[in-house]
Amino acid sequence: MSLPSPDKVPSHAAIIMDGNGRWARQRGLPRIEGHRRGVETVRKITEAGRELGLRTLTLYAFSVENWKRPPEEVSALMGLLEFYLQKELQTFVKNRIRLRTIGRTGELPPGVQKHLNHTIEATAGFTDYTLVLALNYGARTEVADAARDYAAAVAAGREPAGESSWAAFSRYLSTAGLPDPDLIIRTSGESRLSNFLMLQGAYAEFVFTPVHWPDFTKADLAAAFAEYARRERRYGLTSEQLAPPAK
Ligand code: IPE
Ligand code: IPE
Ligand code: MG
């Protein structure tokens, strides 16, 4: 597995983990079995991300829209999440992985919240590598919440009235303090954002892979990084501006 030069490795990769259900259906298994295998992939890819040079890995684990799935699937997913958090705490501490969340986590079942808060506290001091779980996350909900909180801050005199800046507003998003994603990967062949990091991904590079999440490996992650390394990120400038010709 050859790696791109360090300056071409994304610092923050975000993954829309998709295809658990189809992975299971193709094998004649219940959807939840796909989610169970998906949790194994989360473990492996968390480790792989660090080995490949990431500083931040964000995983889209549950969207605000996912509550509309059959209740048995939702409760199975919440059960798996709680089990995962309980089991991973020691690994997070041992491997010095900081856990963070984005999304309306206050609406998750109390058991999940308890484990989340415990793990977040226990890993708060680690700075090298951060795993961000997007839980009950939706970009539109996030922006609406931020607008409400920003307006309240203006009303209370904590923010200047009549001004408008992304730097000030973005501090009210649930991603406050996190860098924007450099790379957004979606598995399972779908090419859509599904309400994920719509503003923070403004200049992210996108890689779509047909692999279903339970089958996604470190080699697939490295391949996405290699694709990222071939891209030229122009941020509105011209190629010539980015690499002025040698005189
Ligand atoms: C992703 O796999 C996991 C979640 C959204 C929680 P899916 O469950 O969406 O799998 P497909 O898309 O039905 O195959
Ligand atoms: C997006 O996947 C949400 C997560 C990966 C958690 P979905 O499977 O819910 O997205 P759609 O419904 O296919 O757009
Ligand atoms: Mg899906």
PDB file of C-alpha atoms and ligand atoms in Angstrom:
ATOM      1  CA  MET A   1       0.000   0.000   0.000  1.00  0.00           C
ATOM      2  CA  SER A   2       1.852   3.155  -1.135  1.00  0.00           C
ATOM      3  CA  LEU A   3       1.025   6.409   0.571  1.00  0.00           C
ATOM      4  CA  PRO A   4       0.909   9.893  -0.911  1.00  0.00           C
ATOM      5  CA  SER A   5       3.353  12.487   0.439  1.00  0.00           C
ATOM      6  CA  PRO A   6       2.321  13.729   3.892  1.00  0.00           C
ATOM      7  CA  ASP A   7       1.151  17.164   2.677  1.00  0.00           C
ATOM      8  CA  LYS A   8      -1.318  15.435   0.371  1.00  0.00           C
ATOM      9  CA  VAL A   9      -2.870  13.264   3.087  1.00  0.00           C
ATOM     10  CA  PRO A  10      -6.198  14.732   4.215  1.00  0.00           C
ATOM     11  CA  SER A  11      -6.106  16.016   7.752  1.00  0.00           C
ATOM     12  CA  HIS A  12      -9.842  15.495   8.256  1.00  0.00           C
ATOM     13  CA  ALA A  13     -11.776  12.792   6.412  1.00  0.00           C
ATOM     14  CA  ALA A  14     -15.510  12.302   6.881  1.00  0.00           C
ATOM     15  CA  ILE A  15     -17.313   9.140   5.849  1.00  0.00           C
ATOM     16  CA  ILE A  16     -20.970   8.548   5.020  1.00  0.00           C
ATOM     17  CA  MET A  17     -21.069   4.895   6.061  1.00  0.00           C
ATOM     18  CA  ASP A  18     -23.695   3.449   3.750  1.00  0.00           C
ATOM     19  CA  GLY A  19     -24.765   0.031   2.491  1.00  0.00           C
ATOM     20  CA  ASN A  20     -25.144  -2.049   5.651  1.00  0.00           C
ATOM     21  CA  GLY A  21     -28.681  -3.061   4.696  1.00  0.00           C
ATOM     22  CA  ARG A  22     -27.794  -4.027   1.130  1.00  0.00           C
ATOM     23  CA  TRP A  23     -24.721  -5.920   2.319  1.00  0.00           C
ATOM     24  CA  ALA A  24     -27.006  -8.024   4.556  1.00  0.00           C
ATOM     25  CA  ARG A  25     -29.735  -8.459   1.948  1.00  0.00           C
ATOM     26  CA  GLN A  26     -27.221  -9.762  -0.598  1.00  0.00           C
ATOM     27  CA  ARG A  27     -26.359 -12.492   1.900  1.00  0.00           C
ATOM     28  CA  GLY A  28     -29.922 -13.311   2.913  1.00  0.00           C
ATOM     29  CA  LEU A  29     -29.280 -11.878   6.392  1.00  0.00           C
ATOM     30  CA  PRO A  30     -31.390  -9.444   8.445  1.00  0.00           C
ATOM     31  CA  ARG A  31     -30.443  -5.752   8.079  1.00  0.00           C
ATOM     32  CA  ILE A  32     -29.230  -5.621  11.676  1.00  0.00           C
ATOM     33  CA  GLU A  33     -26.534  -8.148  10.818  1.00  0.00           C
ATOM     34  CA  GLY A  34     -25.241  -5.615   8.309  1.00  0.00           C
ATOM     35  CA  HIS A  35     -25.159  -2.979  11.057  1.00  0.00           C
ATOM     36  CA  ARG A  36     -23.325  -5.385  13.354  1.00  0.00           C
ATOM     37  CA  ARG A  37     -20.661  -5.935  10.714  1.00  0.00           C
ATOM     38  CA  GLY A  38     -20.645  -2.188  10.122  1.00  0.00           C
ATOM     39  CA  VAL A  39     -19.575  -1.647  13.735  1.00  0.00           C
ATOM     40  CA  GLU A  40     -16.589  -3.947  13.131  1.00  0.00           C
ATOM     41  CA  THR A  41     -15.657  -1.757  10.177  1.00  0.00           C
ATOM     42  CA  VAL A  42     -15.904   1.341  12.382  1.00  0.00           C
ATOM     43  CA  ARG A  43     -13.311  -0.181  14.716  1.00  0.00           C
ATOM     44  CA  LYS A  44     -10.938  -1.116  11.895  1.00  0.00           C
ATOM     45  CA  ILE A  45     -11.262   2.163   9.996  1.00  0.00           C
ATOM     46  CA  THR A  46     -10.779   4.252  13.153  1.00  0.00           C
ATOM     47  CA  GLU A  47      -7.396   2.576  13.569  1.00  0.00           C
ATOM     48  CA  ALA A  48      -6.591   2.673   9.838  1.00  0.00           C
ATOM     49  CA  GLY A  49      -7.331   6.391   9.663  1.00  0.00           C
ATOM     50  CA  ARG A  50      -4.752   7.124  12.280  1.00  0.00           C
ATOM     51  CA  GLU A  51      -2.177   4.815  10.677  1.00  0.00           C
ATOM     52  CA  LEU A  52      -2.678   6.567   7.335  1.00  0.00           C
ATOM     53  CA  GLY A  53      -2.044   9.985   8.897  1.00  0.00           C
ATOM     54  CA  LEU A  54      -5.454  11.491   9.658  1.00  0.00           C
ATOM     55  CA  ARG A  55      -5.865  13.912  12.545  1.00  0.00           C
ATOM     56  CA  THR A  56      -9.664  13.841  12.504  1.00  0.00           C
ATOM     57  CA  LEU A  57     -12.099  11.194  11.318  1.00  0.00           C
ATOM     58  CA  THR A  58     -15.821  11.939  11.237  1.00  0.00           C
ATOM     59  CA  LEU A  59     -18.274   9.074  10.797  1.00  0.00           C
ATOM     60  CA  TYR A  60     -21.920   9.633   9.895  1.00  0.00           C
ATOM     61  CA  ALA A  61     -23.567   7.031  12.097  1.00  0.00           C
ATOM     62  CA  PHE A  62     -27.199   8.157  12.444  1.00  0.00           C
ATOM     63  CA  SER A  63     -29.060  10.953  10.687  1.00  0.00           C
ATOM     64  CA  VAL A  64     -32.060  12.933  11.943  1.00  0.00           C
ATOM     65  CA  GLU A  65     -33.987  11.232   9.123  1.00  0.00           C
ATOM     66  CA  ASN A  66     -33.014   7.725  10.279  1.00  0.00           C
ATOM     67  CA  TRP A  67     -35.572   7.878  13.136  1.00  0.00           C
ATOM     68  CA  LYS A  68     -38.186   7.250  10.435  1.00  0.00           C
ATOM     69  CA  ARG A  69     -36.879   3.709   9.867  1.00  0.00           C
ATOM     70  CA  PRO A  70     -38.855   0.759  11.310  1.00  0.00           C
ATOM     71  CA  PRO A  71     -38.800   1.023  15.127  1.00  0.00           C
ATOM     72  CA  GLU A  72     -37.108  -2.388  15.500  1.00  0.00           C
ATOM     73  CA  GLU A  73     -34.213  -1.203  13.332  1.00  0.00           C
ATOM     74  CA  VAL A  74     -33.897   2.099  15.222  1.00  0.00           C
ATOM     75  CA  SER A  75     -33.803   0.372  18.600  1.00  0.00           C
ATOM     76  CA  ALA A  76     -31.354  -2.229  17.332  1.00  0.00           C
ATOM     77  CA  LEU A  77     -29.082   0.569  16.081  1.00  0.00           C
ATOM     78  CA  MET A  78     -29.271   2.366  19.440  1.00  0.00           C
ATOM     79  CA  GLY A  79     -28.490  -0.918  21.211  1.00  0.00           C
ATOM     80  CA  LEU A  80     -25.466  -1.478  18.986  1.00  0.00           C
ATOM     81  CA  LEU A  81     -24.271   2.059  19.591  1.00  0.00           C
ATOM     82  CA  GLU A  82     -24.462   1.634  23.346  1.00  0.00           C
ATOM     83  CA  PHE A  83     -22.666  -1.716  23.152  1.00  0.00           C
ATOM     84  CA  TYR A  84     -19.957  -0.223  20.923  1.00  0.00           C
ATOM     85  CA  LEU A  85     -19.348   2.728  23.264  1.00  0.00           C
ATOM     86  CA  GLN A  86     -19.193   0.477  26.291  1.00  0.00           C
ATOM     87  CA  LYS A  87     -16.751  -1.887  24.603  1.00  0.00           C
ATOM     88  CA  GLU A  88     -14.558   0.759  22.979  1.00  0.00           C
ATOM     89  CA  LEU A  89     -13.915   2.984  25.990  1.00  0.00           C
ATOM     90  CA  GLN A  90     -10.767   1.059  26.926  1.00  0.00           C
ATOM     91  CA  THR A  91      -9.494   1.118  23.344  1.00  0.00           C
ATOM     92  CA  PHE A  92     -10.043   4.872  23.130  1.00  0.00           C
ATOM     93  CA  VAL A  93      -8.079   5.414  26.309  1.00  0.00           C
ATOM     94  CA  LYS A  94      -5.330   2.944  25.415  1.00  0.00           C
ATOM     95  CA  ASN A  95      -4.894   4.346  21.896  1.00  0.00           C
ATOM     96  CA  ARG A  96      -5.310   7.971  22.997  1.00  0.00           C
ATOM     97  CA  ILE A  97      -8.292   8.660  20.748  1.00  0.00           C
ATOM     98  CA  ARG A  98     -10.412  11.659  21.608  1.00  0.00           C
ATOM     99  CA  LEU A  99     -14.141  11.152  21.078  1.00  0.00           C
ATOM    100  CA  ARG A 100     -16.451  13.981  20.031  1.00  0.00           C
ATOM    101  CA  THR A 101     -19.944  14.096  18.638  1.00  0.00           C
ATOM    102  CA  ILE A 102     -21.916  16.334  16.330  1.00  0.00           C
ATOM    103  CA  GLY A 103     -25.695  16.347  16.139  1.00  0.00           C
ATOM    104  CA  ARG A 104     -28.554  16.614  18.609  1.00  0.00           C
ATOM    105  CA  THR A 105     -27.213  14.024  21.020  1.00  0.00           C
ATOM    106  CA  GLY A 106     -29.584  15.219  23.763  1.00  0.00           C
ATOM    107  CA  GLU A 107     -32.371  13.349  21.945  1.00  0.00           C
ATOM    108  CA  LEU A 108     -30.586   9.975  22.033  1.00  0.00           C
ATOM    109  CA  PRO A 109     -31.681   7.285  24.537  1.00  0.00           C
ATOM    110  CA  PRO A 110     -30.369   8.001  28.075  1.00  0.00           C
ATOM    111  CA  GLY A 111     -28.159   4.887  28.110  1.00  0.00           C
ATOM    112  CA  VAL A 112     -26.393   5.997  24.942  1.00  0.00           C
ATOM    113  CA  GLN A 113     -25.974   9.525  26.308  1.00  0.00           C
ATOM    114  CA  LYS A 114     -24.474   8.216  29.512  1.00  0.00           C
ATOM    115  CA  HIS A 115     -21.798   6.190  27.695  1.00  0.00           C
ATOM    116  CA  LEU A 116     -21.140   9.023  25.275  1.00  0.00           C
ATOM    117  CA  ASN A 117     -20.601  11.580  28.027  1.00  0.00           C
ATOM    118  CA  HIS A 118     -18.413   9.191  29.965  1.00  0.00           C
ATOM    119  CA  THR A 119     -16.199   8.445  26.958  1.00  0.00           C
ATOM    120  CA  ILE A 120     -16.015  12.085  25.875  1.00  0.00           C
ATOM    121  CA  GLU A 121     -14.887  13.101  29.358  1.00  0.00           C
ATOM    122  CA  ALA A 122     -12.391  10.270  29.684  1.00  0.00           C
ATOM    123  CA  THR A 123     -10.734  11.132  26.346  1.00  0.00           C
ATOM    124  CA  ALA A 124     -10.985  14.935  26.423  1.00  0.00           C
ATOM    125  CA  GLY A 125      -7.251  15.384  27.061  1.00  0.00           C
ATOM    126  CA  PHE A 126      -6.064  13.579  23.911  1.00  0.00           C
ATOM    127  CA  THR A 127      -4.974  15.840  21.075  1.00  0.00           C
ATOM    128  CA  ASP A 128      -3.366  13.722  18.334  1.00  0.00           C
ATOM    129  CA  TYR A 129      -6.383  12.010  16.844  1.00  0.00           C
ATOM    130  CA  THR A 130     -10.092  12.754  17.131  1.00  0.00           C
ATOM    131  CA  LEU A 131     -12.989  10.497  16.212  1.00  0.00           C
ATOM    132  CA  VAL A 132     -16.170  12.491  15.628  1.00  0.00           C
ATOM    133  CA  LEU A 133     -19.421  10.527  15.596  1.00  0.00           C
ATOM    134  CA  ALA A 134     -22.308  12.234  13.812  1.00  0.00           C
ATOM    135  CA  LEU A 135     -25.306  11.067  15.828  1.00  0.00           C
ATOM    136  CA  ASN A 136     -28.834  12.344  15.263  1.00  0.00           C
ATOM    137  CA  TYR A 137     -27.062  14.719  12.884  1.00  0.00           C
ATOM    138  CA  GLY A 138     -28.582  16.676  10.021  1.00  0.00           C
ATOM    139  CA  ALA A 139     -27.056  19.735   8.402  1.00  0.00           C
ATOM    140  CA  ARG A 140     -30.374  21.605   8.134  1.00  0.00           C
ATOM    141  CA  THR A 141     -31.231  21.004  11.787  1.00  0.00           C
ATOM    142  CA  GLU A 142     -27.716  22.074  12.708  1.00  0.00           C
ATOM    143  CA  VAL A 143     -28.008  25.352  10.788  1.00  0.00           C
ATOM    144  CA  ALA A 144     -31.457  26.086  12.217  1.00  0.00           C
ATOM    145  CA  ASP A 145     -30.149  25.451  15.753  1.00  0.00           C
ATOM    146  CA  ALA A 146     -27.118  27.657  15.100  1.00  0.00           C
ATOM    147  CA  ALA A 147     -29.292  30.488  13.759  1.00  0.00           C
ATOM    148  CA  ARG A 148     -31.446  30.317  16.889  1.00  0.00           C
ATOM    149  CA  ASP A 149     -28.412  30.361  19.193  1.00  0.00           C
ATOM    150  CA  TYR A 150     -26.688  33.105  17.236  1.00  0.00           C
ATOM    151  CA  ALA A 151     -29.816  35.294  17.335  1.00  0.00           C
ATOM    152  CA  ALA A 152     -30.054  34.729  21.092  1.00  0.00           C
ATOM    153  CA  ALA A 153     -26.397  35.745  21.485  1.00  0.00           C
ATOM    154  CA  VAL A 154     -27.001  38.956  19.506  1.00  0.00           C
ATOM    155  CA  ALA A 155     -30.087  39.721  21.600  1.00  0.00           C
ATOM    156  CA  ALA A 156     -28.053  39.228  24.783  1.00  0.00           C
ATOM    157  CA  GLY A 157     -25.260  41.490  23.495  1.00  0.00           C
ATOM    158  CA  ARG A 158     -22.723  38.655  23.292  1.00  0.00           C
ATOM    159  CA  GLU A 159     -22.384  39.106  19.513  1.00  0.00           C
ATOM    160  CA  PRO A 160     -22.352  42.444  17.684  1.00  0.00           C
ATOM    161  CA  ALA A 161     -25.658  43.301  15.974  1.00  0.00           C
ATOM    162  CA  GLY A 162     -25.743  44.045  12.246  1.00  0.00           C
ATOM    163  CA  GLU A 163     -22.616  42.081  11.384  1.00  0.00           C
ATOM    164  CA  SER A 164     -22.319  38.990   9.266  1.00  0.00           C
ATOM    165  CA  SER A 165     -19.337  36.681   9.132  1.00  0.00           C
ATOM    166  CA  TRP A 166     -18.888  32.968   8.616  1.00  0.00           C
ATOM    167  CA  ALA A 167     -16.154  32.891  11.260  1.00  0.00           C
ATOM    168  CA  ALA A 168     -18.569  34.212  13.913  1.00  0.00           C
ATOM    169  CA  PHE A 169     -21.594  32.178  12.807  1.00  0.00           C
ATOM    170  CA  SER A 170     -19.733  28.878  12.430  1.00  0.00           C
ATOM    171  CA  ARG A 171     -18.906  28.912  16.147  1.00  0.00           C
ATOM    172  CA  TYR A 172     -22.598  28.116  16.729  1.00  0.00           C
ATOM    173  CA  LEU A 173     -22.549  24.967  14.587  1.00  0.00           C
ATOM    174  CA  SER A 174     -22.108  21.609  16.304  1.00  0.00           C
ATOM    175  CA  THR A 175     -18.714  21.355  14.567  1.00  0.00           C
ATOM    176  CA  ALA A 176     -17.373  24.426  16.428  1.00  0.00           C
ATOM    177  CA  GLY A 177     -13.635  24.003  16.948  1.00  0.00           C
ATOM    178  CA  LEU A 178     -13.279  21.241  14.366  1.00  0.00           C
ATOM    179  CA  PRO A 179     -11.518  21.806  11.056  1.00  0.00           C
ATOM    180  CA  ASP A 180     -13.597  21.482   7.881  1.00  0.00           C
ATOM    181  CA  PRO A 181     -13.433  18.065   6.222  1.00  0.00           C
ATOM    182  CA  ASP A 182     -10.839  17.873   3.434  1.00  0.00           C
ATOM    183  CA  LEU A 183     -12.337  14.704   2.046  1.00  0.00           C
ATOM    184  CA  ILE A 184     -15.846  13.235   2.182  1.00  0.00           C
ATOM    185  CA  ILE A 185     -16.174   9.560   1.277  1.00  0.00           C
ATOM    186  CA  ARG A 186     -19.483   7.777   0.674  1.00  0.00           C
ATOM    187  CA  THR A 187     -19.658   4.014   0.391  1.00  0.00           C
ATOM    188  CA  SER A 188     -22.196   1.761  -1.371  1.00  0.00           C
ATOM    189  CA  GLY A 189     -22.432   3.532  -4.701  1.00  0.00           C
ATOM    190  CA  GLU A 190     -24.728   6.414  -3.739  1.00  0.00           C
ATOM    191  CA  SER A 191     -23.623   9.892  -4.816  1.00  0.00           C
ATOM    192  CA  ARG A 192     -25.436  12.206  -2.441  1.00  0.00           C
ATOM    193  CA  LEU A 193     -24.836  14.085   0.793  1.00  0.00           C
ATOM    194  CA  SER A 194     -27.998  13.007   2.638  1.00  0.00           C
ATOM    195  CA  ASN A 195     -27.917  16.119   4.849  1.00  0.00           C
ATOM    196  CA  PHE A 196     -24.278  15.635   5.929  1.00  0.00           C
ATOM    197  CA  LEU A 197     -21.889  18.573   6.620  1.00  0.00           C
ATOM    198  CA  MET A 198     -23.465  20.704   3.898  1.00  0.00           C
ATOM    199  CA  LEU A 199     -21.703  23.927   4.912  1.00  0.00           C
ATOM    200  CA  GLN A 200     -18.477  22.519   6.329  1.00  0.00           C
ATOM    201  CA  GLY A 201     -18.052  20.464   3.150  1.00  0.00           C
ATOM    202  CA  ALA A 202     -18.110  23.582   0.953  1.00  0.00           C
ATOM    203  CA  TYR A 203     -14.575  22.870  -0.307  1.00  0.00           C
ATOM    204  CA  ALA A 204     -14.262  19.183   0.526  1.00  0.00           C
ATOM    205  CA  GLU A 205     -13.183  16.734  -2.144  1.00  0.00           C
ATOM    206  CA  PHE A 206     -15.645  13.866  -2.702  1.00  0.00           C
ATOM    207  CA  VAL A 207     -14.852  10.226  -3.309  1.00  0.00           C
ATOM    208  CA  PHE A 208     -17.653   7.752  -3.970  1.00  0.00           C
ATOM    209  CA  THR A 209     -16.960   4.039  -3.827  1.00  0.00           C
ATOM    210  CA  PRO A 210     -19.266   1.118  -4.687  1.00  0.00           C
ATOM    211  CA  VAL A 211     -18.031  -0.904  -1.676  1.00  0.00           C
ATOM    212  CA  HIS A 212     -20.672  -1.472   1.012  1.00  0.00           C
ATOM    213  CA  TRP A 213     -19.580  -0.235   4.434  1.00  0.00           C
ATOM    214  CA  PRO A 214     -19.182  -3.703   6.066  1.00  0.00           C
ATOM    215  CA  ASP A 215     -16.660  -4.581   3.314  1.00  0.00           C
ATOM    216  CA  PHE A 216     -14.749  -1.263   3.442  1.00  0.00           C
ATOM    217  CA  THR A 217     -11.075  -1.830   4.305  1.00  0.00           C
ATOM    218  CA  LYS A 218      -7.916   0.093   5.062  1.00  0.00           C
ATOM    219  CA  ALA A 219      -6.922  -0.455   1.409  1.00  0.00           C
ATOM    220  CA  ASP A 220     -10.167   1.244   0.290  1.00  0.00           C
ATOM    221  CA  LEU A 221      -9.428   4.158   2.615  1.00  0.00           C
ATOM    222  CA  ALA A 222      -5.881   4.403   1.237  1.00  0.00           C
ATOM    223  CA  ALA A 223      -7.289   4.337  -2.312  1.00  0.00           C
ATOM    224  CA  ALA A 224      -9.595   7.250  -1.439  1.00  0.00           C
ATOM    225  CA  PHE A 225      -6.612   9.147  -0.027  1.00  0.00           C
ATOM    226  CA  ALA A 226      -4.629   8.446  -3.213  1.00  0.00           C
ATOM    227  CA  GLU A 227      -7.531   9.829  -5.270  1.00  0.00           C
ATOM    228  CA  TYR A 228      -7.619  12.889  -2.976  1.00  0.00           C
ATOM    229  CA  ALA A 229      -3.873  13.417  -3.500  1.00  0.00           C
ATOM    230  CA  ARG A 230      -4.411  13.626  -7.280  1.00  0.00           C
ATOM    231  CA  ARG A 231      -6.949  16.455  -6.951  1.00  0.00           C
ATOM    232  CA  GLU A 232      -6.073  20.122  -7.205  1.00  0.00           C
ATOM    233  CA  ARG A 233      -7.955  22.151  -4.603  1.00  0.00           C
ATOM    234  CA  ARG A 234      -8.324  25.596  -6.097  1.00  0.00           C
ATOM    235  CA  TYR A 235     -10.667  27.411  -3.677  1.00  0.00           C
ATOM    236  CA  GLY A 236     -11.810  29.724  -6.442  1.00  0.00           C
ATOM    237  CA  LEU A 237      -8.315  30.546  -7.700  1.00  0.00           C
ATOM    238  CA  THR A 238      -6.725  29.493 -10.993  1.00  0.00           C
ATOM    239  CA  SER A 239      -4.212  26.669 -11.356  1.00  0.00           C
ATOM    240  CA  GLU A 240      -1.571  29.236 -12.312  1.00  0.00           C
ATOM    241  CA  GLN A 241      -2.105  31.134  -9.088  1.00  0.00           C
ATOM    242  CA  LEU A 242      -1.619  27.966  -7.067  1.00  0.00           C
ATOM    243  CA  ALA A 243       1.594  26.942  -8.832  1.00  0.00           C
ATOM    244  CA  PRO A 244       3.150  29.982 -10.515  1.00  0.00           C
ATOM    245  CA  PRO A 245       5.287  28.901 -13.513  1.00  0.00           C
ATOM    246  CA  ALA A 246       9.044  28.823 -12.836  1.00  0.00           C
ATOM    247  CA  LYS A 247      10.735  31.912 -14.310  1.00  0.00           C
TER     248      LYS A 247
HETATM  249  C1  IPE B   1     -25.886   2.746   6.688  1.00  0.00           C
HETATM  250  O1  IPE B   1     -26.391   1.619   6.050  1.00  0.00           O
HETATM  251  C2  IPE B   1     -26.186   2.755   8.180  1.00  0.00           C
HETATM  252  C3  IPE B   1     -27.160   3.781   8.593  1.00  0.00           C
HETATM  253  C4  IPE B   1     -27.726   4.679   7.821  1.00  0.00           C
HETATM  254  C5  IPE B   1     -27.504   3.796  10.016  1.00  0.00           C
HETATM  255  P1  IPE B   1     -27.906   1.554   5.591  1.00  0.00           P
HETATM  256  O2  IPE B   1     -28.714   0.951   6.692  1.00  0.00           O
HETATM  257  O3  IPE B   1     -28.381   2.866   5.079  1.00  0.00           O
HETATM  258  O4  IPE B   1     -27.799   0.527   4.382  1.00  0.00           O
HETATM  259  P2  IPE B   1     -28.626   0.541   3.038  1.00  0.00           P
HETATM  260  O5  IPE B   1     -28.448   1.894   2.404  1.00  0.00           O
HETATM  261  O6  IPE B   1     -30.049   0.263   3.389  1.00  0.00           O
HETATM  262  O7  IPE B   1     -28.003  -0.546   2.223  1.00  0.00           O
HETATM  263  C1  IPE B   2     -27.046   8.477   5.344  1.00  0.00           C
HETATM  264  O1  IPE B   2     -27.413   7.220   4.886  1.00  0.00           O
HETATM  265  C2  IPE B   2     -27.006   8.487   6.844  1.00  0.00           C
HETATM  266  C3  IPE B   2     -25.946   7.692   7.454  1.00  0.00           C
HETATM  267  C4  IPE B   2     -24.989   7.070   6.825  1.00  0.00           C
HETATM  268  C5  IPE B   2     -25.981   7.647   8.892  1.00  0.00           C
HETATM  269  P1  IPE B   2     -28.921   6.874   4.513  1.00  0.00           P
HETATM  270  O2  IPE B   2     -28.909   5.480   4.021  1.00  0.00           O
HETATM  271  O3  IPE B   2     -29.807   7.191   5.636  1.00  0.00           O
HETATM  272  O4  IPE B   2     -29.209   7.910   3.324  1.00  0.00           O
HETATM  273  P2  IPE B   2     -30.297   7.884   2.156  1.00  0.00           P
HETATM  274  O5  IPE B   2     -31.629   7.730   2.812  1.00  0.00           O
HETATM  275  O6  IPE B   2     -29.981   6.730   1.269  1.00  0.00           O
HETATM  276  O7  IPE B   2     -30.122   9.183   1.440  1.00  0.00           O
HETATM  277 MG    MG B   3     -28.415   3.746   3.275  1.00  0.00          MG
END
